[in-house]
Coordinates of C-alpha atoms in Angstrom, one line a residue:
X1 CA 31.0 -19.6 14.7
X2 CA 32.5 -19.1 11.2
X3 CA 33.8 -15.5 10.9
X4 CA 32.4 -15.2 7.3
X5 CA 29.0 -16.7 7.8
X6 CA 25.7 -14.8 7.9
X7 CA 24.4 -14.1 11.4
X8 CA 21.8 -12.2 13.3
X9 CA 23.0 -9.5 15.6
X10 CA 21.0 -7.5 18.1
X11 CA 21.1 -3.9 17.1
X12 CA 21.0 -0.8 19.2
X13 CA 17.2 -0.7 19.0
X14 CA 16.9 -4.2 20.4
X15 CA 15.9 -5.8 17.1
X16 CA 17.9 -8.5 15.2
X17 CA 19.5 -7.4 11.9
X18 CA 21.5 -9.5 9.4
X19 CA 25.3 -9.2 9.1
X20 CA 28.5 -11.1 8.7
X21 CA 31.2 -11.6 11.4
X22 CA 34.4 -9.9 10.4
X23 CA 36.4 -10.5 13.6
X24 CA 36.3 -12.1 17.0
X25 CA 38.3 -11.0 20.0
X26 CA 38.0 -11.4 23.8
X27 CA 34.4 -12.7 23.6
X28 CA 33.2 -9.8 21.4
X29 CA 32.4 -9.9 17.7
X30 CA 32.6 -7.2 15.1
X31 CA 29.6 -7.7 12.7
X32 CA 29.3 -5.8 9.5
X33 CA 25.6 -5.3 8.5
X34 CA 24.5 -6.7 5.2
X35 CA 22.4 -3.5 4.5
X36 CA 25.0 -0.7 4.6
X37 CA 28.5 -0.3 5.9
X38 CA 27.9 -0.1 9.6
X39 CA 29.9 -2.4 11.9
X40 CA 28.5 -3.4 15.3
X41 CA 30.5 -4.4 18.3
X42 CA 28.4 -7.1 19.9
X43 CA 28.5 -9.6 22.8
X44 CA 28.7 -13.3 21.8
X45 CA 25.2 -13.9 23.2
X46 CA 23.8 -11.2 21.0
X47 CA 24.9 -13.0 17.8
X48 CA 23.3 -16.1 16.4
X49 CA 23.7 -18.0 13.1
X50 CA 21.4 -17.1 10.3
X51 CA 19.7 -19.6 8.0
X52 CA 20.3 -18.5 4.5
X53 CA 17.1 -17.8 2.5
X54 CA 18.6 -17.0 -0.9
X55 CA 19.4 -13.8 -2.7
X56 CA 15.7 -13.1 -3.5
X57 CA 14.1 -14.5 -0.4
X58 CA 11.1 -16.9 -0.2
X59 CA 7.7 -16.2 -1.6
X60 CA 5.7 -17.5 1.3
X61 CA 7.2 -16.6 4.7
X62 CA 5.6 -19.7 6.3
X63 CA 8.5 -21.5 4.7
X64 CA 11.1 -19.6 6.7
X65 CA 12.8 -21.7 9.3
X66 CA 13.3 -18.7 11.5
X67 CA 10.2 -16.8 12.4
X68 CA 11.0 -13.5 14.1
X69 CA 10.7 -9.9 13.1
X70 CA 14.2 -9.6 11.7
X71 CA 13.8 -12.7 9.5
X72 CA 10.5 -11.4 8.1
X73 CA 11.8 -7.9 7.4
X74 CA 15.0 -9.3 5.8
X75 CA 13.0 -11.6 3.5
X76 CA 10.7 -8.7 2.4
X77 CA 13.8 -6.5 1.9
X78 CA 15.5 -9.0 -0.4
X79 CA 12.3 -9.6 -2.4
X80 CA 11.8 -5.8 -2.8
X81 CA 15.4 -5.4 -4.0
X82 CA 14.4 -7.7 -6.8
X83 CA 11.2 -5.7 -7.5
X84 CA 9.1 -8.4 -5.9
X85 CA 6.7 -6.2 -4.0
X86 CA 4.3 -9.0 -2.9
X87 CA 5.0 -11.7 -0.4
X88 CA 2.7 -14.2 1.2
X89 CA 2.4 -15.3 4.8
X90 CA -0.1 -18.1 4.2
X91 CA -3.2 -16.5 2.9
X92 CA -2.1 -13.0 4.0
X93 CA -0.5 -10.8 1.3
X94 CA 2.3 -8.4 2.4
X95 CA 2.7 -5.5 -0.1
X96 CA 5.5 -3.0 -0.1
X97 CA 4.7 0.3 -1.8
X98 CA 7.2 0.8 -4.7
X99 CA 6.0 4.4 -5.3
X100 CA 5.8 3.5 -9.0
X101 CA 3.6 1.4 -11.3
X102 CA 4.6 -2.0 -12.6
X103 CA 3.2 -3.5 -15.8
X104 CA 1.4 -6.3 -14.0
X105 CA -2.2 -5.2 -13.6
X106 CA -3.6 -5.5 -17.1
X107 CA -6.2 -8.0 -18.4
X108 CA -3.5 -10.6 -19.1
X109 CA -2.8 -10.7 -15.4
X110 CA -6.5 -10.8 -14.6
X111 CA -7.0 -13.8 -16.8
X112 CA -3.9 -15.4 -15.4
X113 CA -5.1 -15.2 -11.8
X114 CA -8.8 -15.8 -12.3
X115 CA -9.9 -18.9 -10.6
X116 CA -6.4 -19.8 -9.2
X117 CA -5.7 -20.8 -5.6
X118 CA -3.4 -18.7 -3.5
X119 CA 0.2 -19.9 -3.8
X120 CA -0.2 -21.6 -7.2
X121 CA 1.1 -18.5 -9.0
X122 CA 3.6 -15.8 -7.9
X123 CA 2.3 -13.6 -5.1
X124 CA -0.1 -10.9 -6.4
X125 CA -3.0 -8.8 -5.2
X126 CA -5.2 -10.3 -7.9
X127 CA -4.8 -13.7 -6.2
X128 CA -6.5 -12.2 -3.1
X129 CA -9.3 -10.9 -5.2
X130 CA -9.6 -14.2 -7.0
X131 CA -9.7 -16.2 -3.7
X132 CA -12.4 -13.9 -2.2
X133 CA -14.6 -14.1 -5.2
X134 CA -14.2 -17.9 -5.6
X135 CA -15.0 -18.5 -1.9
X136 CA -18.1 -16.3 -2.2
X137 CA -19.4 -18.2 -5.1
X138 CA -18.6 -21.6 -3.6
X139 CA -19.9 -21.0 -0.1
X140 CA -22.6 -18.4 -1.0
X141 CA -21.3 -16.3 1.9
X142 CA -20.0 -12.8 2.3
X143 CA -16.3 -12.4 2.0
X144 CA -14.1 -9.5 3.5
X145 CA -10.7 -8.3 2.3
X146 CA -9.0 -6.2 5.0
X147 CA -6.4 -3.7 3.7
X148 CA -4.4 -2.1 6.4
X149 CA -1.1 -0.4 6.9
X150 CA 0.6 2.9 7.9
X151 CA 0.3 6.1 6.0
X152 CA 1.9 5.8 2.5
X153 CA 1.8 2.0 2.6
X154 CA -0.4 1.8 -0.5
X155 CA -3.8 1.1 1.0
X156 CA -5.7 3.3 -1.4
X157 CA -4.0 1.9 -4.5
X158 CA -4.4 -1.7 -3.3
X159 CA -8.2 -1.0 -2.8
X160 CA -8.4 0.3 -6.4
X161 CA -6.6 -2.8 -7.7
X162 CA -9.0 -5.2 -5.9
X163 CA -11.9 -3.3 -7.3
X164 CA -10.3 -3.3 -10.7
X165 CA -9.9 -7.1 -10.6
X166 CA -13.5 -7.7 -9.4
X167 CA -14.8 -5.4 -12.2
X168 CA -12.7 -7.1 -14.8
X169 CA -14.0 -10.6 -13.9
X170 CA -17.6 -9.4 -13.7
X171 CA -19.8 -11.5 -16.0
X172 CA -22.6 -9.0 -16.5
X173 CA -23.7 -8.0 -20.0
X174 CA -23.3 -4.3 -19.1
X175 CA -20.3 -2.6 -17.5
X176 CA -22.2 0.5 -16.5
X177 CA -22.4 -0.4 -12.7
X178 CA -18.8 -1.4 -12.5
X179 CA -17.7 1.8 -14.2
X180 CA -19.8 3.8 -11.8
X181 CA -18.2 2.1 -8.8
X182 CA -14.6 2.6 -10.2
X183 CA -15.3 6.3 -11.1
X184 CA -16.7 7.1 -7.7
X185 CA -13.3 6.6 -6.1
X186 CA -11.6 9.8 -7.4
X187 CA -14.6 11.8 -6.0
X188 CA -14.2 10.3 -2.6
X189 CA -10.5 11.0 -2.7
X190 CA -11.1 14.7 -3.5
X191 CA -13.1 15.2 -0.3
X192 CA -11.2 12.9 2.0
X193 CA -7.6 12.7 0.8
X194 CA -4.8 15.3 1.2
X195 CA -1.0 15.7 0.9
X196 CA 1.0 14.9 3.9
X197 CA 4.8 14.9 4.4
X198 CA 4.8 11.1 3.7
X199 CA 2.2 10.7 1.1
X200 CA 0.9 12.9 -1.8
X201 CA -2.5 11.3 -1.7
X202 CA -3.1 10.2 1.9
X203 CA -6.6 9.0 2.9
X204 CA -7.6 11.0 6.0
X205 CA -10.6 8.9 6.7
X206 CA -11.6 5.2 7.1
X207 CA -13.6 3.5 4.3
X208 CA -15.7 0.4 4.2
X209 CA -16.7 -0.6 0.7
X210 CA -19.4 -3.2 0.1
X211 CA -19.8 -4.6 -3.4
X212 CA -23.0 -6.5 -4.0
X213 CA -23.2 -9.6 -6.3
X214 CA -26.2 -11.6 -7.5
X215 CA -26.3 -15.4 -7.4
X216 CA -24.5 -15.7 -10.7
X217 CA -21.6 -13.5 -9.6
X218 CA -22.6 -10.4 -11.5
X219 CA -22.0 -7.0 -9.7
X220 CA -25.3 -5.4 -9.0
X221 CA -24.3 -2.4 -6.8
X222 CA -22.0 -1.0 -4.1
X223 CA -22.1 1.0 -0.9
X224 CA -19.3 3.0 0.7
X225 CA -19.3 3.9 4.4
X226 CA -16.8 6.5 5.5
X227 CA -15.8 7.3 9.1
X228 CA -13.3 9.1 11.3
X229 CA -12.6 12.0 8.9
X230 CA -9.7 14.1 10.1
X231 CA -11.8 17.3 10.6
X232 CA -8.9 19.3 12.1
X233 CA -7.1 19.3 8.7
X234 CA -9.8 21.8 7.4
X235 CA -8.3 24.6 9.6
X236 CA -4.8 23.3 10.5
X237 CA -2.1 21.8 8.4
X238 CA 1.5 21.1 9.3
X239 CA 4.5 22.4 7.3
X240 CA 4.8 20.6 4.0
X241 CA 1.1 19.5 4.1
X242 CA -2.1 20.8 2.6
X243 CA -5.9 20.7 3.0
X244 CA -8.2 18.3 1.3
X245 CA -7.8 18.1 -2.5
X246 CA -11.3 19.4 -3.3
X247 CA -10.5 23.0 -2.1
X248 CA -7.6 23.2 -4.5
X249 CA -9.4 21.6 -7.4
X250 CA -12.1 24.3 -7.0
X251 CA -9.7 27.2 -6.9
X252 CA -7.4 25.9 -9.7
X253 CA -10.0 24.2 -11.8
X254 CA -12.9 26.7 -12.1
X255 CA -12.9 29.4 -14.7
X256 CA -12.5 33.0 -13.6
X257 CA -16.2 33.6 -14.3
X258 CA -17.2 30.6 -12.2
X259 CA -14.9 31.7 -9.4
X260 CA -16.5 35.1 -9.4
X261 CA -20.0 33.5 -9.4
X262 CA -19.2 31.5 -6.3
X263 CA -17.1 34.2 -4.6
X264 CA -13.9 32.3 -4.7
X265 CA -10.4 33.8 -4.8
X266 CA -7.1 32.1 -5.4
X267 CA -5.4 29.5 -3.1
X268 CA -2.9 32.1 -2.0
X269 CA -5.6 34.3 -0.6
X270 CA -6.8 31.6 1.9
X271 CA -4.7 30.9 5.1
X272 CA -6.5 27.6 5.5
X273 CA -5.2 26.5 2.1
X274 CA -1.6 27.8 2.1
X275 CA -0.4 27.6 5.7
X276 CA 1.5 24.4 5.0
X277 CA 3.4 26.0 2.2
X278 CA 2.6 23.1 -0.2
X279 CA -0.4 24.3 -2.2
X280 CA 0.9 22.6 -5.3
X281 CA 1.6 18.9 -5.4
X282 CA 4.2 17.6 -7.9
X283 CA 2.6 15.1 -10.3
X284 CA -1.0 16.0 -9.3
X285 CA -3.2 18.0 -11.7
X286 CA -5.7 19.9 -9.6
X287 CA -7.3 21.5 -12.7

């Protein structure tokens, strides 16, 4: 094995991570990890050659010659380091939350992806919306987009972007219904989202959104079903977390006259609202 070649090495947690061999002695190898300055002392059987995937990785991970967790994560990491937050695995889109907005969700991108097959253009969430809409119109059958991930992965924002795309390609003469659907989202967030230690706007409930179309592809209505609301958060929050947004929006947003009318005090007066010590969220306007 070449001492300077890229390799996989089994880390302390049992997962393979990428590195480069820096020395070999007595059947053991010193491997410097590609991500960071750590050097691992590994047995020869725990080190294997790595097939190079390029500085920016590959767009569709089906093209990887090595299909294991380490290879998938390294490919996603390389793409993310080049601000490529979307990666395909066939028809599945893997999205990494950049915690900032990129200028790639405007009408120019909607027009670019409208009617295009997955894989024809760079990986993008609009491609998923386009594929679902195209299959619905062609097969005349319901389509489902499943958006999943851990807390802070970007599920709420991804849902908004899919809805934004479908609203933008809506062929109806009036935009009233699509506007009502999009504007309902912040109201749901107020009653079901809260700040956690990992996410400023974490959804604390499950949501199933159905959007209805007529035979010509025009949006004609929507229905949202919510379930599994985290009820315990109403009376208990961990350090650095807070209750649901709606409570703070009432206390901070109402005028003094309205607060007196409804018998409301300030946030600091309610233990259920201040026990986490995070009643104010940076970057969020509760007024």
